[in-house]
Amino acid sequence: MALGENIKKIRKEKKITQQELAKKMGISRSYLGDLENNRYNPSSKTLEMLAKKLGVSMLYLTTGKKTINDLNEDELKEGFNQVRKNFRKSNDSVNAFVERKLKALSNSELEFTVSQYLANILIFLQNSDTEDIRTLGAIIAQLNKYKESGKDENINQDELLEFIEGEAEFFKNFLKRYYSYDEGD
């Protein structure tokens, strides 16, 4: 959409007449009409003033693409509803994955140590708050990501060691917080 068409569309969305907007801007109605019909290219100063007087972003004025600040209440609600739907869909997908993995685990014979580990994880999940679970999840995700890194010849071993030390410190701090351990005790 051309700039003039954007100006006209936004002006009409805001229910402002050409005469009203021209008066607010201190320009003639015919000049505003020429801008809306793409007969003139406005200066950057005029564009800034148009955006300000129309209460929209420069991006929306010049491209027709709205920023969050350009959205009206209904558009914001629709956007949040879409995010909520996407989150539910993603969450359903993760839940289905977890359910499949748990069924596979329950149908397999596990070593004693694996069974103990899984039992401890389940107890941890039941007794932890959201922040604890997020933190542990982040730690496990990082461990999964870098599990094979040590075997890769292209990985700088010093950087890997630095990463491992950082993760160990992070985990140590997590455990201190989780168990409310204070070094002064």
PDB file of C-alpha atoms in Angstrom:
ATOM      1  CA  MET A   1       0.000   0.000   0.000  1.00  0.00           C
ATOM      2  CA  ALA A   2       1.324   3.456  -0.898  1.00  0.00           C
ATOM      3  CA  LEU A   3       2.094   6.061   1.751  1.00  0.00           C
ATOM      4  CA  GLY A   4      -0.861   8.263   0.814  1.00  0.00           C
ATOM      5  CA  GLU A   5      -3.231   5.320   1.068  1.00  0.00           C
ATOM      6  CA  ASN A   6      -1.824   4.536   4.530  1.00  0.00           C
ATOM      7  CA  ILE A   7      -2.388   8.122   5.670  1.00  0.00           C
ATOM      8  CA  LYS A   8      -5.970   8.075   4.410  1.00  0.00           C
ATOM      9  CA  LYS A   9      -6.708   4.642   5.897  1.00  0.00           C
ATOM     10  CA  ILE A  10      -5.345   5.622   9.308  1.00  0.00           C
ATOM     11  CA  ARG A  11      -7.145   8.955   9.273  1.00  0.00           C
ATOM     12  CA  LYS A  12     -10.425   7.165   8.552  1.00  0.00           C
ATOM     13  CA  GLU A  13      -9.704   4.535  11.252  1.00  0.00           C
ATOM     14  CA  LYS A  14      -9.300   7.403  13.704  1.00  0.00           C
ATOM     15  CA  LYS A  15     -12.549   8.941  12.391  1.00  0.00           C
ATOM     16  CA  ILE A  16     -10.859  12.242  11.594  1.00  0.00           C
ATOM     17  CA  THR A  17     -11.833  14.320   8.565  1.00  0.00           C
ATOM     18  CA  GLN A  18      -9.257  15.778   6.205  1.00  0.00           C
ATOM     19  CA  GLN A  19     -10.222  19.224   7.414  1.00  0.00           C
ATOM     20  CA  GLU A  20      -9.695  18.286  11.094  1.00  0.00           C
ATOM     21  CA  LEU A  21      -6.313  16.679  10.489  1.00  0.00           C
ATOM     22  CA  ALA A  22      -5.118  19.501   8.257  1.00  0.00           C
ATOM     23  CA  LYS A  23      -6.090  22.021  10.941  1.00  0.00           C
ATOM     24  CA  LYS A  24      -4.262  20.001  13.664  1.00  0.00           C
ATOM     25  CA  MET A  25      -1.161  19.926  11.485  1.00  0.00           C
ATOM     26  CA  GLY A  26      -1.319  23.521  10.310  1.00  0.00           C
ATOM     27  CA  ILE A  27      -1.484  22.580   6.616  1.00  0.00           C
ATOM     28  CA  SER A  28      -4.159  23.089   3.995  1.00  0.00           C
ATOM     29  CA  ARG A  29      -6.820  20.468   3.424  1.00  0.00           C
ATOM     30  CA  SER A  30      -5.902  20.383  -0.284  1.00  0.00           C
ATOM     31  CA  TYR A  31      -2.237  19.620   0.554  1.00  0.00           C
ATOM     32  CA  LEU A  32      -3.353  16.772   2.838  1.00  0.00           C
ATOM     33  CA  GLY A  33      -5.574  15.515   0.004  1.00  0.00           C
ATOM     34  CA  ASP A  34      -2.594  15.621  -2.350  1.00  0.00           C
ATOM     35  CA  LEU A  35      -0.536  13.610   0.168  1.00  0.00           C
ATOM     36  CA  GLU A  36      -3.319  11.031   0.490  1.00  0.00           C
ATOM     37  CA  ASN A  37      -3.511  10.759  -3.310  1.00  0.00           C
ATOM     38  CA  ASN A  38       0.268  10.339  -3.596  1.00  0.00           C
ATOM     39  CA  ARG A  39       0.729  13.556  -5.577  1.00  0.00           C
ATOM     40  CA  TYR A  40       3.410  14.779  -3.162  1.00  0.00           C
ATOM     41  CA  ASN A  41       6.010  13.056  -1.047  1.00  0.00           C
ATOM     42  CA  PRO A  42       5.953  14.530   2.438  1.00  0.00           C
ATOM     43  CA  SER A  43       9.158  15.518   4.207  1.00  0.00           C
ATOM     44  CA  SER A  44      10.362  13.476   7.173  1.00  0.00           C
ATOM     45  CA  LYS A  45       9.252  16.340   9.434  1.00  0.00           C
ATOM     46  CA  THR A  46       5.737  16.192   7.961  1.00  0.00           C
ATOM     47  CA  LEU A  47       5.686  12.407   8.377  1.00  0.00           C
ATOM     48  CA  GLU A  48       6.720  12.721  12.020  1.00  0.00           C
ATOM     49  CA  MET A  49       4.007  15.308  12.603  1.00  0.00           C
ATOM     50  CA  LEU A  50       1.400  13.128  10.846  1.00  0.00           C
ATOM     51  CA  ALA A  51       2.340  10.127  12.985  1.00  0.00           C
ATOM     52  CA  LYS A  52       2.151  12.222  16.133  1.00  0.00           C
ATOM     53  CA  LYS A  53      -1.175  13.857  15.278  1.00  0.00           C
ATOM     54  CA  LEU A  54      -2.687  10.531  14.231  1.00  0.00           C
ATOM     55  CA  GLY A  55      -1.262   8.812  17.323  1.00  0.00           C
ATOM     56  CA  VAL A  56       0.497   6.040  15.394  1.00  0.00           C
ATOM     57  CA  SER A  57       4.032   4.812  14.890  1.00  0.00           C
ATOM     58  CA  MET A  58       6.129   5.857  11.917  1.00  0.00           C
ATOM     59  CA  LEU A  59       6.248   2.195  10.893  1.00  0.00           C
ATOM     60  CA  TYR A  60       2.475   1.985  10.670  1.00  0.00           C
ATOM     61  CA  LEU A  61       2.203   5.323   8.905  1.00  0.00           C
ATOM     62  CA  THR A  62       4.810   4.504   6.279  1.00  0.00           C
ATOM     63  CA  THR A  63       4.312   0.751   5.760  1.00  0.00           C
ATOM     64  CA  GLY A  64       0.862  -0.069   7.073  1.00  0.00           C
ATOM     65  CA  LYS A  65       2.390  -2.577   9.517  1.00  0.00           C
ATOM     66  CA  LYS A  66       1.199  -2.055  13.065  1.00  0.00           C
ATOM     67  CA  THR A  67       3.372  -2.144  16.131  1.00  0.00           C
ATOM     68  CA  ILE A  68       1.864  -3.211  19.459  1.00  0.00           C
ATOM     69  CA  ASN A  69       1.228   0.447  20.286  1.00  0.00           C
ATOM     70  CA  ASP A  70      -0.802   0.821  17.084  1.00  0.00           C
ATOM     71  CA  LEU A  71      -3.214  -1.987  17.929  1.00  0.00           C
ATOM     72  CA  ASN A  72      -6.653  -1.162  19.239  1.00  0.00           C
ATOM     73  CA  GLU A  73      -8.152  -3.043  22.174  1.00  0.00           C
ATOM     74  CA  ASP A  74      -9.921  -5.621  19.991  1.00  0.00           C
ATOM     75  CA  GLU A  75      -6.743  -6.300  18.006  1.00  0.00           C
ATOM     76  CA  LEU A  76      -4.774  -6.704  21.242  1.00  0.00           C
ATOM     77  CA  LYS A  77      -7.357  -9.153  22.593  1.00  0.00           C
ATOM     78  CA  GLU A  78      -7.254 -11.114  19.340  1.00  0.00           C
ATOM     79  CA  GLY A  79      -3.451 -11.179  19.448  1.00  0.00           C
ATOM     80  CA  PHE A  80      -3.431 -12.435  23.033  1.00  0.00           C
ATOM     81  CA  ASN A  81      -6.046 -15.057  22.166  1.00  0.00           C
ATOM     82  CA  GLN A  82      -3.871 -16.232  19.277  1.00  0.00           C
ATOM     83  CA  VAL A  83      -0.822 -16.444  21.554  1.00  0.00           C
ATOM     84  CA  ARG A  84      -2.902 -18.374  24.093  1.00  0.00           C
ATOM     85  CA  LYS A  85      -4.076 -20.805  21.381  1.00  0.00           C
ATOM     86  CA  ASN A  86      -0.509 -21.299  20.152  1.00  0.00           C
ATOM     87  CA  PHE A  87       0.677 -21.880  23.713  1.00  0.00           C
ATOM     88  CA  ARG A  88      -2.059 -24.451  24.316  1.00  0.00           C
ATOM     89  CA  LYS A  89      -1.216 -26.205  21.064  1.00  0.00           C
ATOM     90  CA  SER A  90       2.468 -26.269  21.984  1.00  0.00           C
ATOM     91  CA  ASN A  91       1.680 -27.411  25.518  1.00  0.00           C
ATOM     92  CA  ASP A  92      -0.593 -30.173  24.180  1.00  0.00           C
ATOM     93  CA  SER A  93       2.242 -31.306  21.925  1.00  0.00           C
ATOM     94  CA  VAL A  94       4.714 -31.397  24.826  1.00  0.00           C
ATOM     95  CA  ASN A  95       2.189 -33.207  27.025  1.00  0.00           C
ATOM     96  CA  ALA A  96       1.654 -35.829  24.316  1.00  0.00           C
ATOM     97  CA  PHE A  97       5.431 -36.289  24.003  1.00  0.00           C
ATOM     98  CA  VAL A  98       5.802 -36.726  27.776  1.00  0.00           C
ATOM     99  CA  GLU A  99       2.889 -39.149  27.874  1.00  0.00           C
ATOM    100  CA  ARG A 100       4.410 -41.276  25.077  1.00  0.00           C
ATOM    101  CA  LYS A 101       7.805 -41.312  26.811  1.00  0.00           C
ATOM    102  CA  LEU A 102       6.276 -42.231  30.189  1.00  0.00           C
ATOM    103  CA  LYS A 103       4.274 -45.066  28.623  1.00  0.00           C
ATOM    104  CA  ALA A 104       7.399 -46.350  26.907  1.00  0.00           C
ATOM    105  CA  LEU A 105       9.295 -46.193  30.210  1.00  0.00           C
ATOM    106  CA  SER A 106       6.531 -47.933  32.131  1.00  0.00           C
ATOM    107  CA  ASN A 107       6.491 -50.762  29.594  1.00  0.00           C
ATOM    108  CA  SER A 108      10.232 -51.334  29.777  1.00  0.00           C
ATOM    109  CA  GLU A 109      12.356 -53.026  32.377  1.00  0.00           C
ATOM    110  CA  LEU A 110      14.504 -50.392  33.986  1.00  0.00           C
ATOM    111  CA  GLU A 111      17.720 -50.815  35.864  1.00  0.00           C
ATOM    112  CA  PHE A 112      17.503 -50.128  39.586  1.00  0.00           C
ATOM    113  CA  THR A 113      19.471 -46.874  39.341  1.00  0.00           C
ATOM    114  CA  VAL A 114      17.276 -45.584  36.496  1.00  0.00           C
ATOM    115  CA  SER A 115      14.131 -46.421  38.475  1.00  0.00           C
ATOM    116  CA  GLN A 116      15.517 -44.634  41.531  1.00  0.00           C
ATOM    117  CA  TYR A 117      16.464 -41.628  39.448  1.00  0.00           C
ATOM    118  CA  LEU A 118      12.990 -41.391  37.890  1.00  0.00           C
ATOM    119  CA  ALA A 119      11.325 -41.799  41.293  1.00  0.00           C
ATOM    120  CA  ASN A 120      13.462 -38.980  42.688  1.00  0.00           C
ATOM    121  CA  ILE A 121      12.651 -36.742  39.736  1.00  0.00           C
ATOM    122  CA  LEU A 122       8.913 -37.349  40.227  1.00  0.00           C
ATOM    123  CA  ILE A 123       9.185 -36.517  43.938  1.00  0.00           C
ATOM    124  CA  PHE A 124      11.158 -33.369  43.069  1.00  0.00           C
ATOM    125  CA  LEU A 125       8.488 -32.315  40.566  1.00  0.00           C
ATOM    126  CA  GLN A 126       5.719 -32.814  43.120  1.00  0.00           C
ATOM    127  CA  ASN A 127       7.493 -30.829  45.836  1.00  0.00           C
ATOM    128  CA  SER A 128       8.945 -27.952  43.796  1.00  0.00           C
ATOM    129  CA  ASP A 129       7.631 -24.598  42.753  1.00  0.00           C
ATOM    130  CA  THR A 130       7.573 -23.385  39.155  1.00  0.00           C
ATOM    131  CA  GLU A 131      10.900 -21.579  39.447  1.00  0.00           C
ATOM    132  CA  ASP A 132      12.650 -24.707  40.756  1.00  0.00           C
ATOM    133  CA  ILE A 133      11.292 -26.770  37.881  1.00  0.00           C
ATOM    134  CA  ARG A 134      12.252 -24.132  35.293  1.00  0.00           C
ATOM    135  CA  THR A 135      15.778 -23.941  36.680  1.00  0.00           C
ATOM    136  CA  LEU A 136      16.272 -27.691  36.752  1.00  0.00           C
ATOM    137  CA  GLY A 137      14.777 -27.927  33.266  1.00  0.00           C
ATOM    138  CA  ALA A 138      17.249 -25.345  31.998  1.00  0.00           C
ATOM    139  CA  ILE A 139      20.136 -27.249  33.569  1.00  0.00           C
ATOM    140  CA  ILE A 140      19.028 -30.537  32.019  1.00  0.00           C
ATOM    141  CA  ALA A 141      18.467 -28.890  28.628  1.00  0.00           C
ATOM    142  CA  GLN A 142      22.013 -27.497  28.698  1.00  0.00           C
ATOM    143  CA  LEU A 143      23.407 -30.874  29.716  1.00  0.00           C
ATOM    144  CA  ASN A 144      21.553 -32.537  26.832  1.00  0.00           C
ATOM    145  CA  LYS A 145      22.824 -29.896  24.436  1.00  0.00           C
ATOM    146  CA  TYR A 146      26.461 -30.325  25.411  1.00  0.00           C
ATOM    147  CA  LYS A 147      26.513 -34.041  26.222  1.00  0.00           C
ATOM    148  CA  GLU A 148      28.264 -34.997  23.027  1.00  0.00           C
ATOM    149  CA  SER A 149      30.279 -31.786  22.699  1.00  0.00           C
ATOM    150  CA  GLY A 150      33.246 -33.195  24.571  1.00  0.00           C
ATOM    151  CA  LYS A 151      33.631 -35.883  21.894  1.00  0.00           C
ATOM    152  CA  ASP A 152      33.606 -33.422  18.992  1.00  0.00           C
ATOM    153  CA  GLU A 153      37.118 -32.690  17.744  1.00  0.00           C
ATOM    154  CA  ASN A 154      36.056 -29.197  16.577  1.00  0.00           C
ATOM    155  CA  ILE A 155      35.041 -28.106  20.081  1.00  0.00           C
ATOM    156  CA  ASN A 156      37.579 -26.024  21.966  1.00  0.00           C
ATOM    157  CA  GLN A 157      38.201 -28.034  25.133  1.00  0.00           C
ATOM    158  CA  ASP A 158      39.053 -24.924  27.189  1.00  0.00           C
ATOM    159  CA  GLU A 159      35.730 -23.319  26.228  1.00  0.00           C
ATOM    160  CA  LEU A 160      33.905 -26.550  27.050  1.00  0.00           C
ATOM    161  CA  LEU A 161      35.609 -26.727  30.451  1.00  0.00           C
ATOM    162  CA  GLU A 162      34.700 -23.073  31.111  1.00  0.00           C
ATOM    163  CA  PHE A 163      31.082 -23.846  30.181  1.00  0.00           C
ATOM    164  CA  ILE A 164      31.029 -26.898  32.488  1.00  0.00           C
ATOM    165  CA  GLU A 165      32.454 -24.859  35.371  1.00  0.00           C
ATOM    166  CA  GLY A 166      29.809 -22.179  34.807  1.00  0.00           C
ATOM    167  CA  GLU A 167      27.039 -24.771  34.764  1.00  0.00           C
ATOM    168  CA  ALA A 168      28.425 -26.379  37.933  1.00  0.00           C
ATOM    169  CA  GLU A 169      28.405 -22.995  39.697  1.00  0.00           C
ATOM    170  CA  PHE A 170      24.856 -22.336  38.481  1.00  0.00           C
ATOM    171  CA  PHE A 171      23.743 -25.762  39.740  1.00  0.00           C
ATOM    172  CA  LYS A 172      25.507 -25.203  43.079  1.00  0.00           C
ATOM    173  CA  ASN A 173      23.659 -21.887  43.530  1.00  0.00           C
ATOM    174  CA  PHE A 174      20.389 -23.548  42.570  1.00  0.00           C
ATOM    175  CA  LEU A 175      20.896 -26.249  45.176  1.00  0.00           C
ATOM    176  CA  LYS A 176      21.766 -23.664  47.831  1.00  0.00           C
ATOM    177  CA  ARG A 177      18.558 -21.790  47.086  1.00  0.00           C
ATOM    178  CA  TYR A 178      16.486 -24.967  46.823  1.00  0.00           C
ATOM    179  CA  TYR A 179      17.639 -26.255  50.166  1.00  0.00           C
ATOM    180  CA  SER A 180      17.757 -22.737  51.669  1.00  0.00           C
ATOM    181  CA  TYR A 181      21.372 -23.352  52.527  1.00  0.00           C
ATOM    182  CA  ASP A 182      23.276 -20.344  53.753  1.00  0.00           C
ATOM    183  CA  GLU A 183      27.069 -20.514  54.052  1.00  0.00           C
ATOM    184  CA  GLY A 184      26.789 -18.572  57.334  1.00  0.00           C
ATOM    185  CA  ASP A 185      24.845 -21.440  58.967  1.00  0.00           C
TER     186      ASP A 185
END
